[in-house]
Amino acid sequence: MDDERQLTASENRVHQPIRMHRVPMNKTESSDGRGNHVTWSAEVRSAASLLLFIHLFAVIVAVTTYTQPSLLQRRLHELCDLYVRNLHLSAYPVTYPFARFHLTHANPTDVDFSCEMTIDSAGPDAAPIVIPPPGLQPLVRYRRYQALANATGTLAEDALDDGAAGILPRAIGGSILKRRDAAQGEFRVRAHYLPEIDDMATVESGDRAPLENYSNTYEAQVFVSGDKVEILRRSSTLEVAPAEGNAQPTNTPPTSSPPNTPPPQNR
Amino acid sequence: MLRNVVDYFQRLSSGFGQGWTRFWFTPSDPATLSAIRLCTGLVVVYLHATLLFDLIAFFGPNGMLPADEIAPLSGATFSYLNFLSQPAELWAVHLVGLAVLVMFAVGFWTRVTTVLALVVFLSDINRAPMITSLTEPIAAMVLLYLCLAPSGRYFSVDAWLARRKRPSVADPDAANRPSTFATIATRLIQVHLALLIAMMGFSKINSEVWWIGTGMWWLMARPESRLVDVTGLYRWPKLIDAWTHVIVLFELVFPLLVWVPLARPLLLGIGVFVWGSIALVTGDLTFALMMCIASLAYVSPSTLRACCQRSEPVAVPNAA
């Protein structure tokens, strides 16, 4: 019973104002000035405090860099980059925009995307392969595919960075084609735009348009030749965009056109 | 005048030092951390186990996420999965990882398996951050801090084994010995969580939709993500406004008032509602669960053990 009372008193210190401790101090124990009992020597506490300062500094930099970082914050983030990114403490800049709700910060532009792949050799009536596959269970699996589609769509929407926009479509499209032994197919990313709250009244009156506001944000032809995957993006201005193999990041192996690559078409 | 200024800074320095020592280094009981370990363990086991279904589809040969192709998006992060692509290798390593996470959850060789569990979980995340959700950053943060503490002292196989060996334990009072590492881990979870929630609030007030009260609408209107369809609430826009404002207010107030013992139970109760409601409309149940689990760090061990009367403290040989 005494043991239990003593334990209860000590455990409450972290959560409540500190109380007096009756345990006699040994040679490494010291008082913090209020009669509270600490067991670490001053030297150990100093070293631990330094580590705590460094870690908390990195955490604060990582957390506060989430939205609209200043130049200073970016530089500081670069300083802590290896540490915070490997421990997944940071949402900036690689994880974002993948984890768009990392801090549950919703925007009207944070819409859900889906990816569709139509295999050319499957015929015109074949149903496209959709990501996320509908009805996937358990739910967390569906959410992973949804996150993948959202990452693909978010990057694909960024017209300024064509190289990054094509990374996931190339990987996903190439994977689907290879697994079905197909040579080429069409890859689309569709955004499901959200209805305004004021538009909802029309839904009840039979006009489903606000709920079915889909738009293709990315379309590309994917080709597979051996192990190589080539992707040709269709421009939103109905002109052919350059092959993304020319605009890819330097650490991605260069791709070359397969021998039977058809000439790009205007659509 | 100058002397007063000097005195002030001396008192400030002394007071800060004492407060810092009291805050971080007063030993405490790891019962709360043990409960957090158990709950977090179950969540990470669930996340890791469900990845098994799609392991080959994502990371296997001809998988959707080849390590070399998505490297520019993943950043320079470590994951042992980056070096594997053959199905047999992936399955073997993933099942070993699952075993580690189960051992961590049940509290077997806890000091070792906690560190290994962190490596396994971070490897899953770092291999393909684009398939992660809101849950992973919170779970990774909690796992990181649990590595510091003797979180296997309660609710664990270690505790059960130690109870069986009790007569041979040299120091029977070890079970009741408060741990400084437990305090540091608890404080780190508390501070980190408060920072995250503060930034959730700040990022929301930086956004127009959360100012004008429609933030929750944009969450609930996403048809592919939500758990239940509550868009019928459009008929009561004031309710959506209130819901939005309550969440923003909570996220701004929580990091300040959670340190006040009298306000803490109220805030933790509201937190369950806030995270639960966000899970309802975003469909991310594990996120809500992890926020509630991490919030346990603000619950005192005595309160927790009052709720679990049958759990007795027992000696653990490797406890800090």
Coordinates of C-alpha atoms in Angstrom, one line a residue:
Chain A
M1 CA 0.0 0.0 0.0
D2 CA 2.8 2.4 0.9
D3 CA 4.6 1.5 -2.3
E4 CA 1.5 2.3 -4.3
R5 CA 1.1 5.7 -2.6
Q6 CA 4.7 6.5 -3.3
L7 CA 4.4 5.5 -6.9
T8 CA 1.2 7.6 -7.4
A9 CA 3.0 10.7 -6.0
S10 CA 5.9 10.3 -8.3
E11 CA 4.0 9.5 -11.4
N12 CA 1.8 12.6 -11.0
R13 CA 4.8 14.9 -11.3
V14 CA 4.7 14.9 -15.1
H15 CA 1.0 15.8 -15.2
Q16 CA 0.5 18.0 -12.1
P17 CA 2.3 20.6 -10.1
I18 CA 5.3 19.0 -8.3
R19 CA 5.0 17.7 -4.8
M20 CA 7.6 17.1 -2.2
H21 CA 9.5 13.8 -2.4
R22 CA 10.4 11.9 0.8
V23 CA 13.0 9.6 -0.7
P24 CA 16.5 10.4 0.6
M25 CA 18.8 11.6 -2.1
N26 CA 21.8 9.5 -3.1
K27 CA 25.0 10.9 -4.4
T28 CA 23.7 11.5 -7.9
E29 CA 20.4 13.0 -6.8
S30 CA 19.8 16.7 -6.6
S31 CA 17.1 19.2 -6.0
D32 CA 15.7 21.6 -8.5
G33 CA 15.2 24.4 -5.9
R34 CA 11.7 23.5 -4.9
G35 CA 12.6 20.3 -3.1
N36 CA 11.8 18.2 -6.1
H37 CA 13.7 15.1 -6.7
V38 CA 15.8 14.5 -9.8
T39 CA 18.1 11.6 -10.2
W40 CA 20.4 12.7 -13.0
S41 CA 23.6 14.6 -12.2
A42 CA 24.0 18.1 -13.5
E43 CA 26.4 17.0 -16.2
V44 CA 24.1 14.4 -17.5
R45 CA 21.2 16.9 -17.4
S46 CA 23.2 19.4 -19.3
A47 CA 24.1 17.0 -22.1
A48 CA 20.5 15.8 -22.3
S49 CA 19.3 19.4 -22.4
L50 CA 21.5 20.2 -25.3
L51 CA 20.2 17.2 -27.2
L52 CA 16.6 18.3 -26.3
F53 CA 17.3 21.8 -27.6
I54 CA 18.7 20.5 -30.9
H55 CA 15.8 18.1 -31.4
L56 CA 13.1 20.6 -30.5
F57 CA 14.7 23.2 -32.8
A58 CA 14.5 20.7 -35.7
V59 CA 10.9 19.8 -34.8
I60 CA 9.9 23.5 -34.6
V61 CA 11.5 24.2 -38.0
A62 CA 9.9 21.1 -39.5
V63 CA 6.4 21.9 -38.2
T64 CA 6.4 25.6 -38.9
T65 CA 7.7 25.2 -42.4
Y66 CA 4.4 23.4 -43.4
T67 CA 2.7 26.4 -44.9
Q68 CA 4.2 29.4 -46.7
P69 CA 7.7 29.1 -45.3
S70 CA 9.9 32.2 -45.3
L71 CA 13.4 32.1 -46.9
L72 CA 14.9 31.7 -43.5
Q73 CA 12.6 28.8 -42.7
R74 CA 13.6 27.1 -45.9
R75 CA 17.2 27.5 -45.2
L76 CA 16.8 26.2 -41.7
H77 CA 14.8 23.3 -43.1
E78 CA 17.6 22.5 -45.4
L79 CA 19.9 22.4 -42.4
C80 CA 17.7 19.9 -40.6
D81 CA 16.6 18.1 -43.8
L82 CA 18.3 14.7 -43.3
Y83 CA 17.2 14.4 -39.7
V84 CA 13.6 15.5 -40.0
R85 CA 12.9 13.8 -43.3
N86 CA 14.3 10.4 -42.3
L87 CA 12.2 10.5 -39.1
H88 CA 9.2 11.6 -41.1
L89 CA 8.8 14.7 -39.0
S90 CA 8.4 17.1 -41.9
A91 CA 5.8 17.6 -44.5
Y92 CA 7.9 20.0 -46.5
P93 CA 8.7 19.9 -49.4
V94 CA 8.8 16.3 -50.6
T95 CA 5.9 14.8 -48.7
Y96 CA 3.7 17.8 -49.5
P97 CA 1.6 17.8 -51.6
F98 CA 1.1 14.0 -51.1
A99 CA -0.1 14.4 -47.5
R100 CA -2.4 17.3 -48.3
F101 CA -4.2 17.0 -45.1
H102 CA -1.1 16.4 -43.0
L103 CA -2.4 19.1 -40.7
T104 CA -6.0 18.8 -41.8
H105 CA -5.9 21.9 -43.8
A106 CA -8.6 21.5 -46.5
N107 CA -8.9 23.8 -49.4
P108 CA -11.5 23.8 -52.2
T109 CA -8.7 22.9 -54.6
D110 CA -7.7 19.8 -52.6
V111 CA -10.0 17.6 -54.7
D112 CA -9.9 13.8 -55.0
F113 CA -8.4 12.4 -58.2
S114 CA -8.7 9.1 -59.9
C115 CA -6.3 7.5 -62.5
E116 CA -7.6 5.5 -65.4
M117 CA -5.7 3.4 -67.8
T118 CA -7.1 2.2 -71.1
I119 CA -5.1 -0.5 -72.8
D120 CA -5.2 -0.1 -76.5
S121 CA -5.0 -3.8 -77.3
A122 CA -7.9 -4.6 -75.0
G123 CA -10.4 -3.1 -77.5
P124 CA -12.7 -0.1 -77.4
D125 CA -15.3 -1.8 -75.2
A126 CA -12.9 -2.8 -72.5
A127 CA -13.4 -1.1 -69.2
P128 CA -10.5 1.1 -68.0
I129 CA -8.4 0.1 -65.1
V130 CA -9.1 2.5 -62.3
I131 CA -7.1 3.7 -59.3
P132 CA -8.3 3.5 -56.6
P133 CA -10.0 0.3 -57.4
P134 CA -13.6 0.5 -56.1
G135 CA -14.7 -1.4 -53.1
L136 CA -11.2 -2.3 -51.9
Q137 CA -11.1 -3.6 -48.3
P138 CA -9.9 -3.0 -45.7
L139 CA -10.5 0.7 -46.0
V140 CA -6.9 1.7 -45.4
R141 CA -5.9 -0.1 -48.7
Y142 CA -8.4 2.0 -50.6
R143 CA -7.0 5.1 -48.9
R144 CA -3.5 4.2 -50.0
Y145 CA -4.6 4.0 -53.6
Q146 CA -6.6 7.2 -53.2
A147 CA -3.5 8.9 -51.8
L148 CA -1.5 7.6 -54.8
A149 CA -4.1 9.0 -57.2
N150 CA -4.2 12.3 -55.4
A151 CA -0.4 12.6 -55.5
T152 CA -0.4 11.8 -59.2
G153 CA -3.2 14.3 -59.8
T154 CA -1.7 17.1 -57.7
L155 CA 1.7 16.8 -59.4
A156 CA 0.2 16.4 -62.8
E157 CA -1.8 19.7 -62.3
D158 CA 1.5 21.5 -61.8
A159 CA 2.1 22.6 -65.4
L160 CA 5.3 24.2 -64.5
D161 CA 7.1 21.0 -63.6
D162 CA 6.5 18.6 -66.4
G163 CA 9.2 16.3 -65.3
A164 CA 7.7 15.7 -61.8
A165 CA 4.2 15.6 -63.3
G166 CA 5.2 12.5 -65.4
I167 CA 7.0 10.5 -62.8
L168 CA 4.0 8.8 -61.3
P169 CA 1.9 8.4 -64.5
R170 CA 5.0 6.8 -66.1
A171 CA 5.5 4.4 -63.1
I172 CA 1.8 3.5 -62.7
G173 CA 1.0 3.3 -66.4
G174 CA 4.1 1.3 -67.2
S175 CA 3.3 -1.1 -64.3
I176 CA -0.2 -1.7 -65.6
L177 CA 1.0 -2.3 -69.1
K178 CA 3.8 -4.6 -68.1
R179 CA 1.6 -6.7 -65.9
R180 CA -0.8 -7.3 -68.8
D181 CA 1.9 -7.7 -71.4
A182 CA 0.5 -4.8 -73.3
A183 CA 2.6 -2.4 -75.4
Q184 CA 0.7 0.9 -75.1
G185 CA -2.3 2.5 -73.5
E186 CA -3.8 5.8 -72.5
F187 CA -3.4 7.2 -69.0
R188 CA -5.8 9.8 -67.6
V189 CA -6.0 11.6 -64.4
R190 CA -9.5 12.8 -63.5
A191 CA -10.3 15.4 -60.9
H192 CA -13.6 15.3 -59.1
Y193 CA -14.3 18.9 -58.3
L194 CA -16.3 19.7 -55.3
P195 CA -19.8 21.2 -55.2
E196 CA -20.2 24.6 -53.6
I197 CA -22.5 24.5 -50.7
D198 CA -25.0 26.8 -52.5
D199 CA -25.1 24.4 -55.4
M200 CA -26.4 21.5 -53.3
A201 CA -30.0 22.7 -53.5
T202 CA -30.0 21.9 -57.3
V203 CA -28.9 18.4 -56.6
E204 CA -32.2 17.6 -54.8
S205 CA -34.1 19.1 -57.7
G206 CA -32.6 16.4 -60.0
D207 CA -29.6 18.3 -61.5
R208 CA -26.7 16.2 -60.5
A209 CA -24.1 18.3 -62.3
P210 CA -22.5 19.7 -59.1
L211 CA -21.9 16.1 -57.9
E212 CA -20.6 14.9 -61.2
N213 CA -18.1 17.6 -62.0
Y214 CA -15.3 15.6 -63.3
S215 CA -12.5 16.9 -65.5
N216 CA -9.4 15.3 -67.1
T217 CA -6.4 17.1 -65.7
Y218 CA -3.8 14.9 -67.3
E219 CA -3.8 12.7 -70.4
A220 CA -0.9 10.8 -71.8
Q221 CA 0.0 7.9 -74.0
V222 CA 2.2 5.3 -72.3
F223 CA 4.4 2.9 -74.3
V224 CA 6.3 -0.1 -73.1
S225 CA 9.2 -1.6 -74.9
G226 CA 11.1 -4.2 -73.0
D227 CA 11.9 -2.7 -69.6
K228 CA 11.6 0.8 -70.9
V229 CA 8.6 3.0 -70.4
E230 CA 7.9 6.1 -72.5
I231 CA 5.2 8.6 -71.9
L232 CA 3.8 11.3 -74.2
R233 CA 1.7 13.9 -72.5
R234 CA -1.1 15.6 -74.3
S235 CA -1.0 19.3 -73.9
S236 CA -4.1 21.1 -72.5
T237 CA -3.8 23.5 -75.5
L238 CA -4.4 20.5 -77.8
E239 CA -0.9 20.6 -79.0
V240 CA 1.6 17.9 -78.5
A241 CA 3.9 18.3 -75.5
P242 CA 7.5 17.2 -75.8
A243 CA 8.3 13.7 -74.7
E244 CA 8.8 13.7 -71.0
G245 CA 11.9 11.7 -71.4
N246 CA 13.6 15.0 -72.3
A247 CA 12.4 16.8 -69.2
Q248 CA 13.0 14.2 -66.5
P249 CA 15.1 14.7 -63.5
T250 CA 18.8 14.0 -63.8
N251 CA 18.8 11.1 -61.5
T252 CA 16.2 9.2 -63.6
P253 CA 17.7 7.0 -66.2
P254 CA 17.1 8.4 -69.7
T255 CA 14.4 6.7 -71.8
S256 CA 14.4 6.3 -75.5
S257 CA 11.5 5.8 -77.8
P258 CA 10.5 2.3 -78.5
P259 CA 11.0 1.2 -82.1
N260 CA 7.3 1.1 -82.8
T261 CA 6.4 4.4 -81.2
P262 CA 3.7 6.0 -83.3
P263 CA 4.0 9.7 -84.1
P264 CA 2.3 11.9 -81.6
Q265 CA -1.3 12.9 -82.5
N266 CA -3.2 16.0 -82.0
R267 CA -6.5 15.4 -80.2
Chain B
M1 CA 18.4 50.6 -11.6
L2 CA 21.1 48.6 -13.2
R3 CA 21.3 46.3 -10.2
N4 CA 17.5 45.7 -10.5
V5 CA 18.0 44.7 -14.2
V6 CA 20.8 42.4 -13.3
D7 CA 18.8 40.9 -10.4
Y8 CA 15.9 40.3 -12.8
F9 CA 18.0 38.4 -15.3
Q10 CA 19.6 36.4 -12.5
R11 CA 16.2 35.4 -11.2
L12 CA 15.0 34.7 -14.7
S13 CA 17.9 32.5 -15.5
S14 CA 17.7 30.7 -12.2
G15 CA 13.9 30.2 -12.5
F16 CA 14.1 29.0 -16.1
G17 CA 16.8 26.5 -15.1
Q18 CA 14.8 25.1 -12.2
G19 CA 11.7 25.0 -14.3
W20 CA 13.5 23.3 -17.2
T21 CA 14.9 20.7 -14.8
R22 CA 11.6 20.1 -13.1
F23 CA 9.8 19.8 -16.5
W24 CA 12.1 17.4 -18.2
F25 CA 14.0 15.5 -15.5
T26 CA 11.7 14.8 -12.6
P27 CA 11.3 11.0 -12.8
S28 CA 7.8 9.6 -13.4
D29 CA 5.9 6.4 -13.8
P30 CA 5.8 5.0 -17.3
A31 CA 2.3 3.6 -17.1
T32 CA 0.8 6.1 -19.5
L33 CA 3.6 5.4 -22.0
S34 CA 3.0 1.7 -21.7
A35 CA -0.7 2.3 -22.6
I36 CA 0.4 4.5 -25.5
R37 CA 2.8 1.7 -26.7
L38 CA 0.1 -0.9 -26.7
C39 CA -2.4 1.3 -28.6
T40 CA 0.2 2.7 -31.1
G41 CA 1.5 -0.9 -31.6
L42 CA -1.9 -2.1 -32.6
V43 CA -2.3 0.8 -35.1
V44 CA 1.1 0.2 -36.7
V45 CA 0.5 -3.5 -36.9
Y46 CA -2.7 -2.8 -38.7
L47 CA -1.0 -0.4 -41.1
H48 CA 1.9 -2.7 -41.8
A49 CA -0.3 -5.9 -42.1
T50 CA -2.7 -4.3 -44.6
L51 CA 0.3 -3.2 -46.8
L52 CA 1.0 -6.9 -47.2
F53 CA -2.0 -7.2 -49.6
D54 CA -0.5 -4.7 -52.1
L55 CA 3.2 -5.2 -51.4
I56 CA 4.0 -6.7 -54.7
A57 CA 1.6 -4.4 -56.6
F58 CA 3.5 -1.4 -55.3
F59 CA 7.0 -2.5 -54.8
G60 CA 7.5 -5.8 -56.6
P61 CA 8.8 -6.4 -60.1
N62 CA 6.7 -4.3 -62.5
G63 CA 5.2 -2.6 -59.4
M64 CA 3.6 0.8 -59.5
L65 CA 6.3 2.5 -57.4
P66 CA 9.8 1.4 -58.5
A67 CA 12.3 2.9 -56.1
D68 CA 14.6 4.4 -58.7
E69 CA 11.8 6.1 -60.7
I70 CA 10.1 7.7 -57.7
A71 CA 13.3 8.6 -56.0
P72 CA 13.0 12.3 -56.9
L73 CA 9.7 12.4 -55.1
S74 CA 10.8 10.5 -52.0
G75 CA 13.9 12.4 -51.2
A76 CA 17.1 11.2 -49.6
T77 CA 15.5 8.9 -47.0
F78 CA 16.4 5.5 -45.8
S79 CA 14.2 2.5 -46.3
Y80 CA 15.4 -1.1 -46.5
L81 CA 12.6 -1.7 -48.9
N82 CA 14.5 0.5 -51.4
F83 CA 16.9 -2.4 -51.9
L84 CA 14.3 -5.1 -52.5
S85 CA 12.1 -5.8 -55.4
Q86 CA 11.8 -9.6 -55.7
P87 CA 8.5 -11.0 -54.3
A88 CA 10.2 -13.5 -52.0
E89 CA 12.5 -10.9 -50.5
L90 CA 9.7 -8.5 -50.0
W91 CA 7.4 -11.0 -48.4
A92 CA 10.2 -12.3 -46.1
V93 CA 11.3 -8.9 -45.0
H94 CA 7.7 -7.7 -44.6
L95 CA 6.7 -10.7 -42.5
V96 CA 9.8 -10.2 -40.3
G97 CA 8.8 -6.6 -39.9
L98 CA 5.3 -7.7 -39.0
A99 CA 6.7 -10.0 -36.3
V100 CA 8.7 -7.1 -34.9
L101 CA 5.7 -4.8 -34.7
V102 CA 3.6 -7.5 -33.1
M103 CA 6.3 -8.0 -30.5
F104 CA 6.5 -4.3 -29.9
A105 CA 2.7 -4.1 -29.5
V106 CA 2.5 -6.9 -27.0
G107 CA 5.6 -5.6 -25.2
F108 CA 8.1 -8.4 -25.7
W109 CA 11.7 -7.4 -25.4
T110 CA 10.3 -4.0 -25.5
R111 CA 13.4 -1.9 -25.3
V112 CA 14.8 -3.6 -28.4
T113 CA 11.6 -4.1 -30.4
T114 CA 10.6 -0.4 -30.0
V115 CA 13.7 0.7 -31.8
L116 CA 13.2 -2.0 -34.5
A117 CA 9.6 -1.1 -34.8
L118 CA 10.6 2.5 -35.6
V119 CA 13.0 1.3 -38.3
V120 CA 10.3 -1.0 -39.8
F121 CA 7.6 1.7 -39.7
L122 CA 9.9 4.4 -41.1
S123 CA 11.0 2.1 -43.9
D124 CA 7.4 1.6 -44.9
I125 CA 6.8 5.3 -45.0
N126 CA 10.1 6.4 -46.6
R127 CA 9.8 3.8 -49.4
A128 CA 6.7 5.5 -50.8
P129 CA 5.5 8.6 -48.9
M130 CA 2.8 9.2 -51.6
I131 CA 0.7 6.3 -50.3
T132 CA 0.8 7.5 -46.7
S133 CA -2.0 9.5 -45.0
L134 CA -2.3 11.7 -42.0
T135 CA -1.7 8.8 -39.6
E136 CA 1.9 8.1 -40.3
P137 CA 3.5 11.3 -39.1
I138 CA 1.7 11.0 -35.8
A139 CA 2.5 7.4 -35.3
A140 CA 6.1 7.9 -36.3
M141 CA 6.5 10.7 -33.8
V142 CA 5.1 8.6 -31.0
L143 CA 7.2 5.6 -31.9
L144 CA 10.3 7.8 -31.9
Y145 CA 9.7 9.0 -28.4
L146 CA 8.7 5.6 -27.1
C147 CA 12.2 4.4 -28.0
L148 CA 13.5 6.5 -25.1
A149 CA 11.2 5.2 -22.4
P150 CA 10.7 1.9 -20.5
S151 CA 7.3 1.5 -22.2
G152 CA 7.2 -2.2 -21.5
R153 CA 6.8 -1.9 -17.8
Y154 CA 3.0 -2.3 -17.9
F155 CA 0.5 -4.0 -20.2
S156 CA 3.2 -6.1 -21.7
V157 CA 4.6 -9.6 -22.0
D158 CA 7.8 -8.3 -20.4
A159 CA 5.7 -7.4 -17.4
W160 CA 4.0 -10.8 -17.3
L161 CA 7.3 -12.6 -17.6
A162 CA 8.8 -10.4 -14.8
R163 CA 5.9 -11.2 -12.6
R164 CA 6.5 -14.9 -13.0
K165 CA 10.2 -14.3 -12.1
R166 CA 9.4 -11.9 -9.2
P167 CA 10.9 -14.1 -6.4
S168 CA 14.3 -14.1 -8.2
V169 CA 14.4 -10.4 -9.0
A170 CA 17.1 -8.8 -6.9
D171 CA 15.5 -5.4 -6.5
P172 CA 11.7 -5.9 -6.0
D173 CA 11.3 -2.1 -5.8
A174 CA 12.4 -1.7 -9.4
A175 CA 8.8 -1.9 -10.5
N176 CA 7.9 1.2 -8.6
R177 CA 11.0 3.2 -9.5
P178 CA 10.1 6.3 -11.5
S179 CA 12.0 6.9 -14.7
T180 CA 13.5 10.1 -16.0
F181 CA 13.4 8.7 -19.5
A182 CA 9.7 8.2 -19.1
T183 CA 9.4 11.9 -18.2
I184 CA 11.4 13.0 -21.2
A185 CA 9.5 10.8 -23.6
T186 CA 6.1 11.9 -22.2
R187 CA 7.2 15.6 -22.3
L188 CA 8.4 15.2 -25.9
I189 CA 5.1 13.7 -27.0
Q190 CA 3.2 16.4 -25.2
V191 CA 5.3 19.3 -26.6
H192 CA 5.4 17.9 -30.1
L193 CA 1.7 17.2 -30.2
A194 CA 0.9 20.7 -28.9
L195 CA 3.1 22.1 -31.7
L196 CA 1.4 20.1 -34.3
I197 CA -2.1 21.1 -33.2
A198 CA -1.0 24.7 -32.9
M199 CA 0.2 24.6 -36.5
M200 CA -3.1 22.9 -37.6
G201 CA -4.8 26.0 -36.2
F202 CA -2.4 28.5 -37.7
S203 CA -2.6 26.9 -41.1
K204 CA -6.4 27.0 -40.9
I205 CA -6.6 30.7 -40.1
N206 CA -4.3 31.3 -43.0
S207 CA -7.0 29.8 -45.2
E208 CA -10.1 31.7 -46.2
V209 CA -12.5 28.8 -46.0
W210 CA -11.8 28.2 -42.4
W211 CA -12.3 31.9 -41.7
I212 CA -15.7 32.1 -43.3
G213 CA -16.9 28.8 -41.8
T214 CA -17.0 26.5 -44.8
G215 CA -13.8 24.5 -44.1
M216 CA -15.8 21.5 -42.9
W217 CA -17.9 21.6 -46.0
W218 CA -14.9 21.2 -48.2
L219 CA -13.9 18.2 -46.2
M220 CA -17.3 16.5 -46.2
A221 CA -17.9 17.2 -49.9
R222 CA -15.1 15.0 -51.0
P223 CA -17.0 11.9 -52.2
E224 CA -14.1 9.6 -52.6
S225 CA -12.7 10.0 -49.2
R226 CA -15.5 10.4 -46.7
L227 CA -16.7 7.7 -44.4
V228 CA -20.3 8.8 -44.3
D229 CA -22.2 11.2 -46.5
V230 CA -23.2 14.2 -44.3
T231 CA -23.5 16.7 -47.2
G232 CA -27.2 16.9 -46.2
L233 CA -26.0 19.4 -43.6
Y234 CA -26.0 22.0 -46.4
R235 CA -29.5 22.8 -45.2
W236 CA -28.1 24.0 -41.9
P237 CA -25.1 26.2 -43.0
K238 CA -24.8 27.7 -39.5
L239 CA -24.2 24.2 -38.2
I240 CA -21.3 23.8 -40.6
D241 CA -20.0 27.2 -39.7
A242 CA -20.1 26.3 -36.0
W243 CA -18.4 23.0 -36.6
T244 CA -15.7 24.7 -38.5
H245 CA -15.2 27.4 -35.9
V246 CA -15.1 24.9 -33.0
I247 CA -12.3 23.0 -34.7
V248 CA -10.2 26.1 -35.4
L249 CA -10.8 27.4 -31.9
F250 CA -10.0 24.1 -30.3
E251 CA -6.7 23.8 -32.3
L252 CA -5.7 27.3 -31.3
V253 CA -6.6 26.9 -27.6
F254 CA -5.5 23.4 -27.0
P255 CA -1.7 24.1 -27.1
L256 CA -2.1 26.8 -24.5
L257 CA -4.6 25.4 -22.1
V258 CA -3.7 21.8 -22.1
W259 CA -1.0 22.7 -19.6
V260 CA -3.6 23.9 -17.1
P261 CA -4.6 20.8 -15.0
L262 CA -8.2 22.0 -14.6
A263 CA -8.8 22.6 -18.3
R264 CA -7.0 19.4 -19.5
P265 CA -9.8 16.9 -19.1
L266 CA -12.2 19.2 -20.9
L267 CA -9.8 19.7 -23.8
L268 CA -9.1 16.0 -24.1
G269 CA -12.8 15.3 -24.2
I270 CA -13.4 18.0 -26.9
G271 CA -10.4 16.5 -28.7
V272 CA -12.2 13.2 -29.0
F273 CA -15.1 14.9 -30.6
V274 CA -12.9 17.0 -32.9
W275 CA -10.7 14.2 -34.2
G276 CA -13.7 11.9 -34.4
S277 CA -15.6 14.4 -36.5
I278 CA -12.7 14.9 -38.8
A279 CA -12.4 11.1 -39.2
L280 CA -16.1 10.9 -40.0
V281 CA -15.8 13.3 -42.9
T282 CA -12.4 12.5 -44.2
G283 CA -12.6 8.8 -43.6
D284 CA -9.2 8.7 -41.9
L285 CA -10.1 6.7 -38.8
T286 CA -6.6 5.7 -38.0
F287 CA -5.6 9.4 -37.9
A288 CA -8.3 10.1 -35.3
L289 CA -7.3 7.1 -33.4
M290 CA -3.6 8.2 -33.4
M291 CA -4.5 11.7 -32.3
C292 CA -6.5 10.3 -29.3
I293 CA -3.7 7.8 -28.5
A294 CA -1.0 10.6 -28.6
S295 CA -3.3 12.7 -26.4
L296 CA -3.1 10.0 -23.8
A297 CA 0.3 11.5 -23.0
Y298 CA -1.6 14.3 -21.1
V299 CA -3.3 11.7 -18.9
S300 CA -1.6 11.0 -15.6
P301 CA -0.5 7.5 -14.9
S302 CA -2.6 7.4 -11.7
T303 CA -5.7 8.2 -13.6
L304 CA -4.9 5.6 -16.2
R305 CA -4.2 2.9 -13.6
A306 CA -7.4 3.8 -11.8
C307 CA -9.2 2.9 -15.0
C308 CA -7.2 -0.4 -15.2
Q309 CA -7.3 -1.5 -11.6
R310 CA -6.3 -5.0 -12.4
S311 CA -2.9 -4.0 -13.9
E312 CA -0.3 -4.2 -11.2
P313 CA 3.2 -2.8 -11.5
V314 CA 5.8 -5.5 -11.9
A315 CA 9.5 -5.5 -12.1
V316 CA 11.1 -5.5 -15.6
P317 CA 14.8 -6.3 -15.6
N318 CA 15.7 -4.0 -18.5
A319 CA 13.5 -1.1 -17.4
A320 CA 15.3 2.3 -17.2

